[in-house]
C-alpha atoms as a PDB file:
ATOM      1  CA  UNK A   1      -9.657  18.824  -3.989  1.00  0.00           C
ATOM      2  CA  UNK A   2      -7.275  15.953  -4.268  1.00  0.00           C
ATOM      3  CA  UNK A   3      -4.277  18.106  -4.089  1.00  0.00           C
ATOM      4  CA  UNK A   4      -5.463  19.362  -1.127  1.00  0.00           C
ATOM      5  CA  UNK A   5      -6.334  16.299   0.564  1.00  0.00           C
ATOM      6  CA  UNK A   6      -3.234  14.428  -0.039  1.00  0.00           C
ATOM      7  CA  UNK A   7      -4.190  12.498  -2.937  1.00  0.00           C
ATOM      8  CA  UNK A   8      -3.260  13.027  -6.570  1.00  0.00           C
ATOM      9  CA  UNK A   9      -3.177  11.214  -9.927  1.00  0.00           C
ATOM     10  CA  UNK A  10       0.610  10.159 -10.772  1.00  0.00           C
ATOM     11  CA  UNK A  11       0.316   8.141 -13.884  1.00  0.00           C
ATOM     12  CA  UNK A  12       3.044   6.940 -15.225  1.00  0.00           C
ATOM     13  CA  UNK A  13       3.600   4.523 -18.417  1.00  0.00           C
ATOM     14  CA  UNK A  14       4.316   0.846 -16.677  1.00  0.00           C
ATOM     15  CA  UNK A  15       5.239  -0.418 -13.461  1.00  0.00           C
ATOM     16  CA  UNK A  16       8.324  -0.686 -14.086  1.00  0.00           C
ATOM     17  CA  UNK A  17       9.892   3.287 -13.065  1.00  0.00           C
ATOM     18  CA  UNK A  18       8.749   5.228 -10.082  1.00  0.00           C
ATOM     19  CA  UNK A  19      10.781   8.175  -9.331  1.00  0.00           C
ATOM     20  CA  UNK A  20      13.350   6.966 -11.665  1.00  0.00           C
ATOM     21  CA  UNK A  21      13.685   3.616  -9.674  1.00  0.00           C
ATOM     22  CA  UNK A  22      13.013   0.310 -10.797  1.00  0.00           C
ATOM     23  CA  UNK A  23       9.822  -0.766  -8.652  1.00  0.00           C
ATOM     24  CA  UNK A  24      10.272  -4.377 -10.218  1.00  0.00           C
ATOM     25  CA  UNK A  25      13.151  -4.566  -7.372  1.00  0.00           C
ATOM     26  CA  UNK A  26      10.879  -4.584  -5.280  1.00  0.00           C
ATOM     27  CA  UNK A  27      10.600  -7.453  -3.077  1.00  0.00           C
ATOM     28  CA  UNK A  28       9.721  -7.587   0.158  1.00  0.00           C
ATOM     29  CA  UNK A  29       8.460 -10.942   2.162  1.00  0.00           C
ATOM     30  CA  UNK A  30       5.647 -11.889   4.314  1.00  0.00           C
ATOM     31  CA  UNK A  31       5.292 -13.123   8.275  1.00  0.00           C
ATOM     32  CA  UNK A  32       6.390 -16.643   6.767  1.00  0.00           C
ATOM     33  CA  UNK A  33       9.255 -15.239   4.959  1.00  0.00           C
ATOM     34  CA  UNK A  34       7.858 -15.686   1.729  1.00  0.00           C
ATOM     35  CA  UNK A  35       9.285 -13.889  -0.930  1.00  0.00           C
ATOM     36  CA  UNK A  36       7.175 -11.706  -2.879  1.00  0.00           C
ATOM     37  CA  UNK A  37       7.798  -9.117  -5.676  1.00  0.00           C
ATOM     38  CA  UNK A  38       5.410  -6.363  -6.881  1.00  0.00           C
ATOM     39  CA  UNK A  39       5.194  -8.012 -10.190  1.00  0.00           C
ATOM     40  CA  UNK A  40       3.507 -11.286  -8.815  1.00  0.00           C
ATOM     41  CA  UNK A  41       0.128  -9.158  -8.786  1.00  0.00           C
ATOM     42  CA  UNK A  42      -0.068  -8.107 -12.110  1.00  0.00           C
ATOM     43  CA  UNK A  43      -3.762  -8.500 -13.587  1.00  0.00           C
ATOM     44  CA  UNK A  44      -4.974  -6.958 -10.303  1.00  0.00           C
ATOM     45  CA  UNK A  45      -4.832  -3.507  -8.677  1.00  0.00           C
ATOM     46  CA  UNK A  46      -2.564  -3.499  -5.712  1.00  0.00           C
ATOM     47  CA  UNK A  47      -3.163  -0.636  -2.763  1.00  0.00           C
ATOM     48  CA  UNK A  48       0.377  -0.622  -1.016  1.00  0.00           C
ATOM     49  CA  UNK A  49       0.939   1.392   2.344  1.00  0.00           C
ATOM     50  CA  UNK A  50       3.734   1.573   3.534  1.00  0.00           C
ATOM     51  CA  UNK A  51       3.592   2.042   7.560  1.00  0.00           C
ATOM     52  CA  UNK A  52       5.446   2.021  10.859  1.00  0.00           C
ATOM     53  CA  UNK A  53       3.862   0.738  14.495  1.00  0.00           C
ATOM     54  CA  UNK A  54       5.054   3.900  15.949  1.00  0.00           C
ATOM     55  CA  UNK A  55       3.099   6.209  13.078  1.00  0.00           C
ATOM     56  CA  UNK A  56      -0.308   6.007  15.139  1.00  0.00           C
ATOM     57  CA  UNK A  57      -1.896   7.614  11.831  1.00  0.00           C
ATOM     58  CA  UNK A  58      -0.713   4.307   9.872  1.00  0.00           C
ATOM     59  CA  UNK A  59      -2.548   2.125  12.373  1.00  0.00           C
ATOM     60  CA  UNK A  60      -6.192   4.014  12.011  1.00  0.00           C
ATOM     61  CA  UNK A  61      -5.297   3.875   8.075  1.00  0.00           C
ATOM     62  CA  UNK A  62      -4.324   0.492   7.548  1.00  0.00           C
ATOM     63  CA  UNK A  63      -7.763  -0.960   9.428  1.00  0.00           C
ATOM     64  CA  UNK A  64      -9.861   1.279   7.407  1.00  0.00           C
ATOM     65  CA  UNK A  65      -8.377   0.693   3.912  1.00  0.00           C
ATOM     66  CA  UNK A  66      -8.119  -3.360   4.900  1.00  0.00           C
ATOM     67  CA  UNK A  67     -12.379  -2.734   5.456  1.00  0.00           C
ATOM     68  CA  UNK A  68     -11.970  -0.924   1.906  1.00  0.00           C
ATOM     69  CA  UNK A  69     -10.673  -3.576   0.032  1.00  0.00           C
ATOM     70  CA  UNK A  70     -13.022  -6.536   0.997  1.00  0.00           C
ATOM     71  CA  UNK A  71     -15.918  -4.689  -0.698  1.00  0.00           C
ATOM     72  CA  UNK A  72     -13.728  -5.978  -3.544  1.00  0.00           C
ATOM     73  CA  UNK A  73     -12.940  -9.614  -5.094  1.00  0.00           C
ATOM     74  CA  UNK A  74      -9.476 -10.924  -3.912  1.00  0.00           C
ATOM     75  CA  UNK A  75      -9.758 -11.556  -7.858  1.00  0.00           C
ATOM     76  CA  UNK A  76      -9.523  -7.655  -8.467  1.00  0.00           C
ATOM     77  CA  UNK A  77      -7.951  -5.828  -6.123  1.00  0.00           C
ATOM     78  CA  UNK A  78      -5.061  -7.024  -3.036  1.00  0.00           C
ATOM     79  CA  UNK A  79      -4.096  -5.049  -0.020  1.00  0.00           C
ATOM     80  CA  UNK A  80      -0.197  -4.952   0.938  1.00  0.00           C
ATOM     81  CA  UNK A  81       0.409  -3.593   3.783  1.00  0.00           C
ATOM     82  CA  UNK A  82       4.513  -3.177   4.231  1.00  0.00           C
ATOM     83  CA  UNK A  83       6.256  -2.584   7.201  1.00  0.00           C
ATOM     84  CA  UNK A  84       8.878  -0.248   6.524  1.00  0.00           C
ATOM     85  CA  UNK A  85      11.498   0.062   9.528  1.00  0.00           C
ATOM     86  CA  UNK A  86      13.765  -2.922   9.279  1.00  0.00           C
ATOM     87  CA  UNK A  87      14.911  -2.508  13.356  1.00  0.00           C
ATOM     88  CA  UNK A  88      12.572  -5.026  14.105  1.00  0.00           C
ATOM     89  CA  UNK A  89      11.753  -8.451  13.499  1.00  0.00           C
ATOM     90  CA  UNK A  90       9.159 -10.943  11.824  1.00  0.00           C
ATOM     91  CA  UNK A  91       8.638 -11.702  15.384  1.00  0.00           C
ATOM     92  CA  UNK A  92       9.125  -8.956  16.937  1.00  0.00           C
ATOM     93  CA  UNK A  93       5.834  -6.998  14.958  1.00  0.00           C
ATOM     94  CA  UNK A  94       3.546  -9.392  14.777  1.00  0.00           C
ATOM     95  CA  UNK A  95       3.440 -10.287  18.220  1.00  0.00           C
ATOM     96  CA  UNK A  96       3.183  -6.412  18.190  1.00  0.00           C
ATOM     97  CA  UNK A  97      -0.117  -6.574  16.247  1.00  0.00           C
ATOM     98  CA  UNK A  98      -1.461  -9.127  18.157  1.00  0.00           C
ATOM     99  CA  UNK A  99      -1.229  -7.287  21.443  1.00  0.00           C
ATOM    100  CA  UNK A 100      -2.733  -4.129  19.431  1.00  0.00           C
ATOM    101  CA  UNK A 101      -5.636  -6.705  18.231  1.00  0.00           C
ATOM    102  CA  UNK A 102      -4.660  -6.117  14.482  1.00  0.00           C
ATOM    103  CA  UNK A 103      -4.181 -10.077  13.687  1.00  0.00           C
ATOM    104  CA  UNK A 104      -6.424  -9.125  10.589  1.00  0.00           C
ATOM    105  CA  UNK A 105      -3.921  -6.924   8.767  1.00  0.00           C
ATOM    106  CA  UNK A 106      -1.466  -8.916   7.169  1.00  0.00           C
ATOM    107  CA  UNK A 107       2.356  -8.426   7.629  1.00  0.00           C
ATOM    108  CA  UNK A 108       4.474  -7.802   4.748  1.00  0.00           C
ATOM    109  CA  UNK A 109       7.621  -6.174   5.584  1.00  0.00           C
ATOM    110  CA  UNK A 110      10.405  -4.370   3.288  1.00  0.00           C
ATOM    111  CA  UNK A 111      13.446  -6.364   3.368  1.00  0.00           C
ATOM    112  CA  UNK A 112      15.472  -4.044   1.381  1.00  0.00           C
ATOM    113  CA  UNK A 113      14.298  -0.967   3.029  1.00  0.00           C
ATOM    114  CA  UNK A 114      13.900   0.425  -0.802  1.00  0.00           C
ATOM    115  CA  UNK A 115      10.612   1.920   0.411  1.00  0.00           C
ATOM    116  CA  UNK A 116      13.002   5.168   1.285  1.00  0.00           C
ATOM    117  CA  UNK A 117      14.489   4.642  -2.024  1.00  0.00           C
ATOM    118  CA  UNK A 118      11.070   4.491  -3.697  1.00  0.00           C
ATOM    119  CA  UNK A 119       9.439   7.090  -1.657  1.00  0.00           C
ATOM    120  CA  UNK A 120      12.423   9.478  -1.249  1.00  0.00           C
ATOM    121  CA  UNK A 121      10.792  11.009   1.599  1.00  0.00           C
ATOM    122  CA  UNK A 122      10.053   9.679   4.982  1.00  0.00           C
ATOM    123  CA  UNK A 123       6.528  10.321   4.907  1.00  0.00           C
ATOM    124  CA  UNK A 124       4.176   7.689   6.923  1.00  0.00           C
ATOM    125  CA  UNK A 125       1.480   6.415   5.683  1.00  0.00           C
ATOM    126  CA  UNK A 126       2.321   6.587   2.186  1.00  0.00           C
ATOM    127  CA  UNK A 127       0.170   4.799  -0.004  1.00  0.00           C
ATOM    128  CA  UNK A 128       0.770   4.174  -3.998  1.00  0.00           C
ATOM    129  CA  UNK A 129      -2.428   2.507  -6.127  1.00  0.00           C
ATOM    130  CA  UNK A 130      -1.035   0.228  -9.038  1.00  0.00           C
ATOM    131  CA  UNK A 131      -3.863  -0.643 -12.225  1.00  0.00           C
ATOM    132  CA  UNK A 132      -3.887  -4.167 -13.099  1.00  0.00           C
ATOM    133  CA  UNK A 133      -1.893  -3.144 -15.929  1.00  0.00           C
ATOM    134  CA  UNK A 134       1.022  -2.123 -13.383  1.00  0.00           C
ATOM    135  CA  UNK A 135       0.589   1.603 -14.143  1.00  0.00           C
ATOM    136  CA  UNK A 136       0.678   4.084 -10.953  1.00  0.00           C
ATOM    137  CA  UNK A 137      -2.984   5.361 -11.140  1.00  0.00           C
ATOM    138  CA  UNK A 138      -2.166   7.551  -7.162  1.00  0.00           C
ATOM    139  CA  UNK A 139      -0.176   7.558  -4.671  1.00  0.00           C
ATOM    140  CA  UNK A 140      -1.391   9.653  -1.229  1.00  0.00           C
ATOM    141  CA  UNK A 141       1.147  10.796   1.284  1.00  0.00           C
ATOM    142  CA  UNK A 142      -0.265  11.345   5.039  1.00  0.00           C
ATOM    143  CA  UNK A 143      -3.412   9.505   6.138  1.00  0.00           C
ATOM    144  CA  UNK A 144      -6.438   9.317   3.431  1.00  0.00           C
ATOM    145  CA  UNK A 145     -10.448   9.365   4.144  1.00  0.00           C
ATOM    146  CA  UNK A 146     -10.902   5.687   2.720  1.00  0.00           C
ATOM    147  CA  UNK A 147     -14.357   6.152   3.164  1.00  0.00           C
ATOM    148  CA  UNK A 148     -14.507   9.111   0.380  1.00  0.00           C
ATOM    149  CA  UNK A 149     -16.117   8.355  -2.828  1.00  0.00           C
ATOM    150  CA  UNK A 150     -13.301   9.696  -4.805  1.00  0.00           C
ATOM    151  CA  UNK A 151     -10.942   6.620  -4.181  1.00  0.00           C
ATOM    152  CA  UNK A 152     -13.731   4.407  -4.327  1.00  0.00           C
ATOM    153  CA  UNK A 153     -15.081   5.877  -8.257  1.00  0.00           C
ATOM    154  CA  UNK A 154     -11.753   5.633  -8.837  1.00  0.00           C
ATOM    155  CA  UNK A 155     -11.028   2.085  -8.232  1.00  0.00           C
ATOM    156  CA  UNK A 156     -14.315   0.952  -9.141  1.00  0.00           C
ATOM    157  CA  UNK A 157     -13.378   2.752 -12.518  1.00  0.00           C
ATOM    158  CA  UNK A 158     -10.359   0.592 -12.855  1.00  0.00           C
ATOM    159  CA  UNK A 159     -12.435  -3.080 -11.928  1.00  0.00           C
ATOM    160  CA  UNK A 160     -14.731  -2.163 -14.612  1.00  0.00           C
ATOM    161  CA  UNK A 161     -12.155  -1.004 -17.159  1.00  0.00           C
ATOM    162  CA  UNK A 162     -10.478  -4.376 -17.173  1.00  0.00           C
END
């Protein structure tokens, strides 16, 4: 089923290697420029999707997984949702979201464009799921039924396993 749906299991032994790259390199900043890395959640499980404004699919995903997460503690699990297309600016997409009336999603944006890197495909949305232990638990290429019970047993598996 998961296969088939996009979504598989992917785990791997720490955060630090994805696809032979070193994911602690990973920094990417928010609408204030602040500079974050993906080692500054550790202790919670991080959903990051990377997305575009033109990827229509990555707009409908990013509202529904944002509902996803606040059935959740900001204690246990935090939503990132990068931009990945570095042609734009700070400015430039998030008065972008605010004409779209997406003020709610946050805007974190890949300064190093290393999501390609990370990725190695150009596939949009592309979501990875990190255990508050930093291991990859999933990652789900294309746009994902948040909604499903599958993610949601899964996640709630990880909460109650810390």
């Amino acid at each position: 089923y998961f296969r088939e749906h996009g979504f598989y299991n992917d785990y791997v032994s720490n955060l630090r290697k994805h696809d032979n790259i070193d994911i602690t390199k990973f920094n990417f900043v928010d609408a204030k420029l602040n500079s974050y890395n993906i080692v500054d959640f550790h202790g919670k499980i991080v959903i990051i999707s990377f997305w575009n404004k033109d990827c229509e699919l990555c707009v409908e995903e990013l509202l529904t997984i944002n509902k996803f997460t606040k059935l959740f503690s900001e204690q246990e699990i935090v939503f990132l949702p990068i931009y990945a297309d570095l042609g734009q600016s700070v400015e430039e997409i998030t008065a972008w979201l605010e004409e779209n009336n997406l003020e709610e999603i946050e805007l974190y944006i890949d300064i190093n464009r290393l999501v390609y890197t990370i990725i190695s495909r150009k596939v949009f949305p592309y979501t990875i799921i990190f255990n508050q232990k930093g291991n990859l638990i999933a990652s789900i290429a294309n746009q994902y039924d948040w909604e499903n019970h599958e993610i949601r047993d899964l996640i709630v598996k990880e909460v109650n396993n810390n």
